[in-house]
Amino acid sequence: SEHSSCGRCESRFKAMPAMLRRVATRTPGAMVRSCGTSLRVPKAPPGTGDVFHAQMMLPKYSLTNEKWFFLFFMCNFGAYSGHYFYLHFLMPANPPNPPRDPEQVRPEKHMHAVDDD
């Protein structure tokens, strides 16, 4: 096809293994998550000194996955257990219906029936 013979694409594919090697040697412990962009990446103005990447700045409040999921599941457990504690121990139960009187005369027409006349 027309696109596969494009010289620009071929040079990108040839540069890909070198780029991956560079990234792998730069981050030996774990691969860095990156987002590609089609926009120009800005460069720091000359004379500004070293510019630190955002990944070099640790967030002030950061939880590991283990701590975050422990907190998440404990919050869920607390919410559900509090809900069922309220239902079973704090919420008053309705009293049972009184027994029916067999001597009571039933009404001829239901009190909520629609009048047809």
PDB file of C-alpha atoms in Angstrom:
ATOM      1  CA  SER A   1       0.000   0.000   0.000  1.00  0.00           C
ATOM      2  CA  GLU A   2       0.976   3.641  -0.261  1.00  0.00           C
ATOM      3  CA  HIS A   3       1.514   4.044   3.479  1.00  0.00           C
ATOM      4  CA  SER A   4       3.873   1.089   3.916  1.00  0.00           C
ATOM      5  CA  SER A   5       6.415   2.514   1.462  1.00  0.00           C
ATOM      6  CA  CYS A   6       6.563   5.858   3.248  1.00  0.00           C
ATOM      7  CA  GLY A   7      10.192   6.682   4.124  1.00  0.00           C
ATOM      8  CA  ARG A   8       9.177   8.562   7.256  1.00  0.00           C
ATOM      9  CA  CYS A   9       7.424   5.504   8.699  1.00  0.00           C
ATOM     10  CA  GLU A  10      10.354   3.226   7.891  1.00  0.00           C
ATOM     11  CA  SER A  11      12.795   5.491   9.725  1.00  0.00           C
ATOM     12  CA  ARG A  12      10.497   5.511  12.762  1.00  0.00           C
ATOM     13  CA  PHE A  13      10.324   1.723  12.833  1.00  0.00           C
ATOM     14  CA  LYS A  14      14.101   1.468  12.530  1.00  0.00           C
ATOM     15  CA  ALA A  15      14.565   3.880  15.436  1.00  0.00           C
ATOM     16  CA  MET A  16      12.078   2.014  17.653  1.00  0.00           C
ATOM     17  CA  PRO A  17      14.447  -0.720  19.007  1.00  0.00           C
ATOM     18  CA  ALA A  18      17.112   1.860  19.839  1.00  0.00           C
ATOM     19  CA  MET A  19      14.558   3.975  21.653  1.00  0.00           C
ATOM     20  CA  LEU A  20      13.288   0.982  23.636  1.00  0.00           C
ATOM     21  CA  ARG A  21      16.850   0.045  24.607  1.00  0.00           C
ATOM     22  CA  ARG A  22      17.452   3.593  25.783  1.00  0.00           C
ATOM     23  CA  VAL A  23      14.291   3.606  27.912  1.00  0.00           C
ATOM     24  CA  ALA A  24      15.049   0.143  29.355  1.00  0.00           C
ATOM     25  CA  THR A  25      18.576   1.155  30.388  1.00  0.00           C
ATOM     26  CA  ARG A  26      17.361   4.431  31.856  1.00  0.00           C
ATOM     27  CA  THR A  27      14.779   2.733  34.096  1.00  0.00           C
ATOM     28  CA  PRO A  28      16.217  -0.594  35.235  1.00  0.00           C
ATOM     29  CA  GLY A  29      13.650  -1.350  37.971  1.00  0.00           C
ATOM     30  CA  ALA A  30      10.416  -0.791  36.147  1.00  0.00           C
ATOM     31  CA  MET A  31       9.276   0.591  32.862  1.00  0.00           C
ATOM     32  CA  VAL A  32       8.105   4.184  33.020  1.00  0.00           C
ATOM     33  CA  ARG A  33       4.545   4.772  31.967  1.00  0.00           C
ATOM     34  CA  SER A  34       4.486   7.291  29.162  1.00  0.00           C
ATOM     35  CA  CYS A  35       1.866   8.907  27.012  1.00  0.00           C
ATOM     36  CA  GLY A  36       2.756   9.608  23.419  1.00  0.00           C
ATOM     37  CA  THR A  37       1.801  12.851  21.786  1.00  0.00           C
ATOM     38  CA  SER A  38       1.770  14.200  18.290  1.00  0.00           C
ATOM     39  CA  LEU A  39       2.550  17.692  19.589  1.00  0.00           C
ATOM     40  CA  ARG A  40       6.000  19.224  19.939  1.00  0.00           C
ATOM     41  CA  VAL A  41       7.511  18.625  23.362  1.00  0.00           C
ATOM     42  CA  PRO A  42       8.652  21.972  24.762  1.00  0.00           C
ATOM     43  CA  LYS A  43      12.272  22.454  25.849  1.00  0.00           C
ATOM     44  CA  ALA A  44      13.431  24.504  28.794  1.00  0.00           C
ATOM     45  CA  PRO A  45      14.752  27.958  27.922  1.00  0.00           C
ATOM     46  CA  PRO A  46      18.549  28.289  28.008  1.00  0.00           C
ATOM     47  CA  GLY A  47      19.984  29.342  31.354  1.00  0.00           C
ATOM     48  CA  THR A  48      17.183  27.951  33.498  1.00  0.00           C
ATOM     49  CA  GLY A  49      19.310  25.159  34.972  1.00  0.00           C
ATOM     50  CA  ASP A  50      18.070  21.643  35.534  1.00  0.00           C
ATOM     51  CA  VAL A  51      14.396  21.020  34.987  1.00  0.00           C
ATOM     52  CA  PHE A  52      13.002  18.172  37.068  1.00  0.00           C
ATOM     53  CA  HIS A  53      10.528  15.744  35.602  1.00  0.00           C
ATOM     54  CA  ALA A  54       7.233  15.337  37.443  1.00  0.00           C
ATOM     55  CA  GLN A  55       8.101  11.704  38.240  1.00  0.00           C
ATOM     56  CA  MET A  56      11.047  12.896  40.328  1.00  0.00           C
ATOM     57  CA  MET A  57       8.718  14.770  42.684  1.00  0.00           C
ATOM     58  CA  LEU A  58       7.030  12.399  45.110  1.00  0.00           C
ATOM     59  CA  PRO A  59       3.435  13.268  45.986  1.00  0.00           C
ATOM     60  CA  LYS A  60       2.894  14.515  49.520  1.00  0.00           C
ATOM     61  CA  TYR A  61       0.235  11.933  50.310  1.00  0.00           C
ATOM     62  CA  SER A  62       0.727   8.639  48.532  1.00  0.00           C
ATOM     63  CA  LEU A  63      -0.530   5.167  49.450  1.00  0.00           C
ATOM     64  CA  THR A  64       0.818   1.902  48.174  1.00  0.00           C
ATOM     65  CA  ASN A  65      -1.650  -0.453  46.495  1.00  0.00           C
ATOM     66  CA  GLU A  66      -1.725  -2.688  49.575  1.00  0.00           C
ATOM     67  CA  LYS A  67      -2.550   0.182  51.933  1.00  0.00           C
ATOM     68  CA  TRP A  68      -5.099   1.720  49.558  1.00  0.00           C
ATOM     69  CA  PHE A  69      -7.003  -1.533  48.974  1.00  0.00           C
ATOM     70  CA  PHE A  70      -6.871  -2.379  52.694  1.00  0.00           C
ATOM     71  CA  LEU A  71      -8.410   1.015  53.468  1.00  0.00           C
ATOM     72  CA  PHE A  72     -10.962   0.622  50.656  1.00  0.00           C
ATOM     73  CA  PHE A  73     -12.147  -2.821  51.799  1.00  0.00           C
ATOM     74  CA  MET A  74     -12.206  -1.819  55.471  1.00  0.00           C
ATOM     75  CA  CYS A  75     -14.374   1.202  54.608  1.00  0.00           C
ATOM     76  CA  ASN A  76     -16.749  -1.062  52.700  1.00  0.00           C
ATOM     77  CA  PHE A  77     -16.801  -3.564  55.551  1.00  0.00           C
ATOM     78  CA  GLY A  78     -17.542  -0.762  58.028  1.00  0.00           C
ATOM     79  CA  ALA A  79     -20.346   0.642  55.895  1.00  0.00           C
ATOM     80  CA  TYR A  80     -22.028  -2.729  55.401  1.00  0.00           C
ATOM     81  CA  SER A  81     -21.601  -3.874  58.998  1.00  0.00           C
ATOM     82  CA  GLY A  82     -22.932  -0.536  60.293  1.00  0.00           C
ATOM     83  CA  HIS A  83     -25.924  -0.834  57.983  1.00  0.00           C
ATOM     84  CA  TYR A  84     -26.788  -4.347  59.189  1.00  0.00           C
ATOM     85  CA  PHE A  85     -26.103  -3.420  62.836  1.00  0.00           C
ATOM     86  CA  TYR A  86     -28.646  -0.627  62.514  1.00  0.00           C
ATOM     87  CA  LEU A  87     -31.197  -2.887  60.804  1.00  0.00           C
ATOM     88  CA  HIS A  88     -30.949  -5.700  63.338  1.00  0.00           C
ATOM     89  CA  PHE A  89     -30.272  -3.923  66.641  1.00  0.00           C
ATOM     90  CA  LEU A  90     -31.356  -0.275  66.469  1.00  0.00           C
ATOM     91  CA  MET A  91     -34.275  -0.019  64.065  1.00  0.00           C
ATOM     92  CA  PRO A  92     -37.567  -0.758  65.809  1.00  0.00           C
ATOM     93  CA  ALA A  93     -39.572  -3.672  64.464  1.00  0.00           C
ATOM     94  CA  ASN A  94     -43.208  -3.278  63.520  1.00  0.00           C
ATOM     95  CA  PRO A  95     -45.569  -4.983  65.954  1.00  0.00           C
ATOM     96  CA  PRO A  96     -47.428  -8.002  64.585  1.00  0.00           C
ATOM     97  CA  ASN A  97     -50.927  -7.514  63.231  1.00  0.00           C
ATOM     98  CA  PRO A  98     -53.696  -8.192  65.759  1.00  0.00           C
ATOM     99  CA  PRO A  99     -55.642 -11.410  65.272  1.00  0.00           C
ATOM    100  CA  ARG A 100     -58.800 -11.077  63.171  1.00  0.00           C
ATOM    101  CA  ASP A 101     -62.189 -11.127  64.868  1.00  0.00           C
ATOM    102  CA  PRO A 102     -64.266 -13.862  63.206  1.00  0.00           C
ATOM    103  CA  GLU A 103     -67.466 -12.167  64.435  1.00  0.00           C
ATOM    104  CA  GLN A 104     -66.746  -8.921  62.583  1.00  0.00           C
ATOM    105  CA  VAL A 105     -69.044  -8.280  59.600  1.00  0.00           C
ATOM    106  CA  ARG A 106     -67.175  -7.785  56.338  1.00  0.00           C
ATOM    107  CA  PRO A 107     -67.975  -4.668  54.311  1.00  0.00           C
ATOM    108  CA  GLU A 108     -70.104  -5.161  51.205  1.00  0.00           C
ATOM    109  CA  LYS A 109     -67.842  -3.001  49.076  1.00  0.00           C
ATOM    110  CA  HIS A 110     -64.120  -2.350  49.437  1.00  0.00           C
ATOM    111  CA  MET A 111     -63.455   1.133  50.806  1.00  0.00           C
ATOM    112  CA  HIS A 112     -60.948   1.947  48.023  1.00  0.00           C
ATOM    113  CA  ALA A 113     -63.003   0.612  45.145  1.00  0.00           C
ATOM    114  CA  VAL A 114     -63.850   2.961  42.241  1.00  0.00           C
ATOM    115  CA  ASP A 115     -67.469   3.965  42.025  1.00  0.00           C
ATOM    116  CA  ASP A 116     -68.930   2.747  38.718  1.00  0.00           C
ATOM    117  CA  ASP A 117     -72.278   4.522  38.969  1.00  0.00           C
TER     118      ASP A 117
END
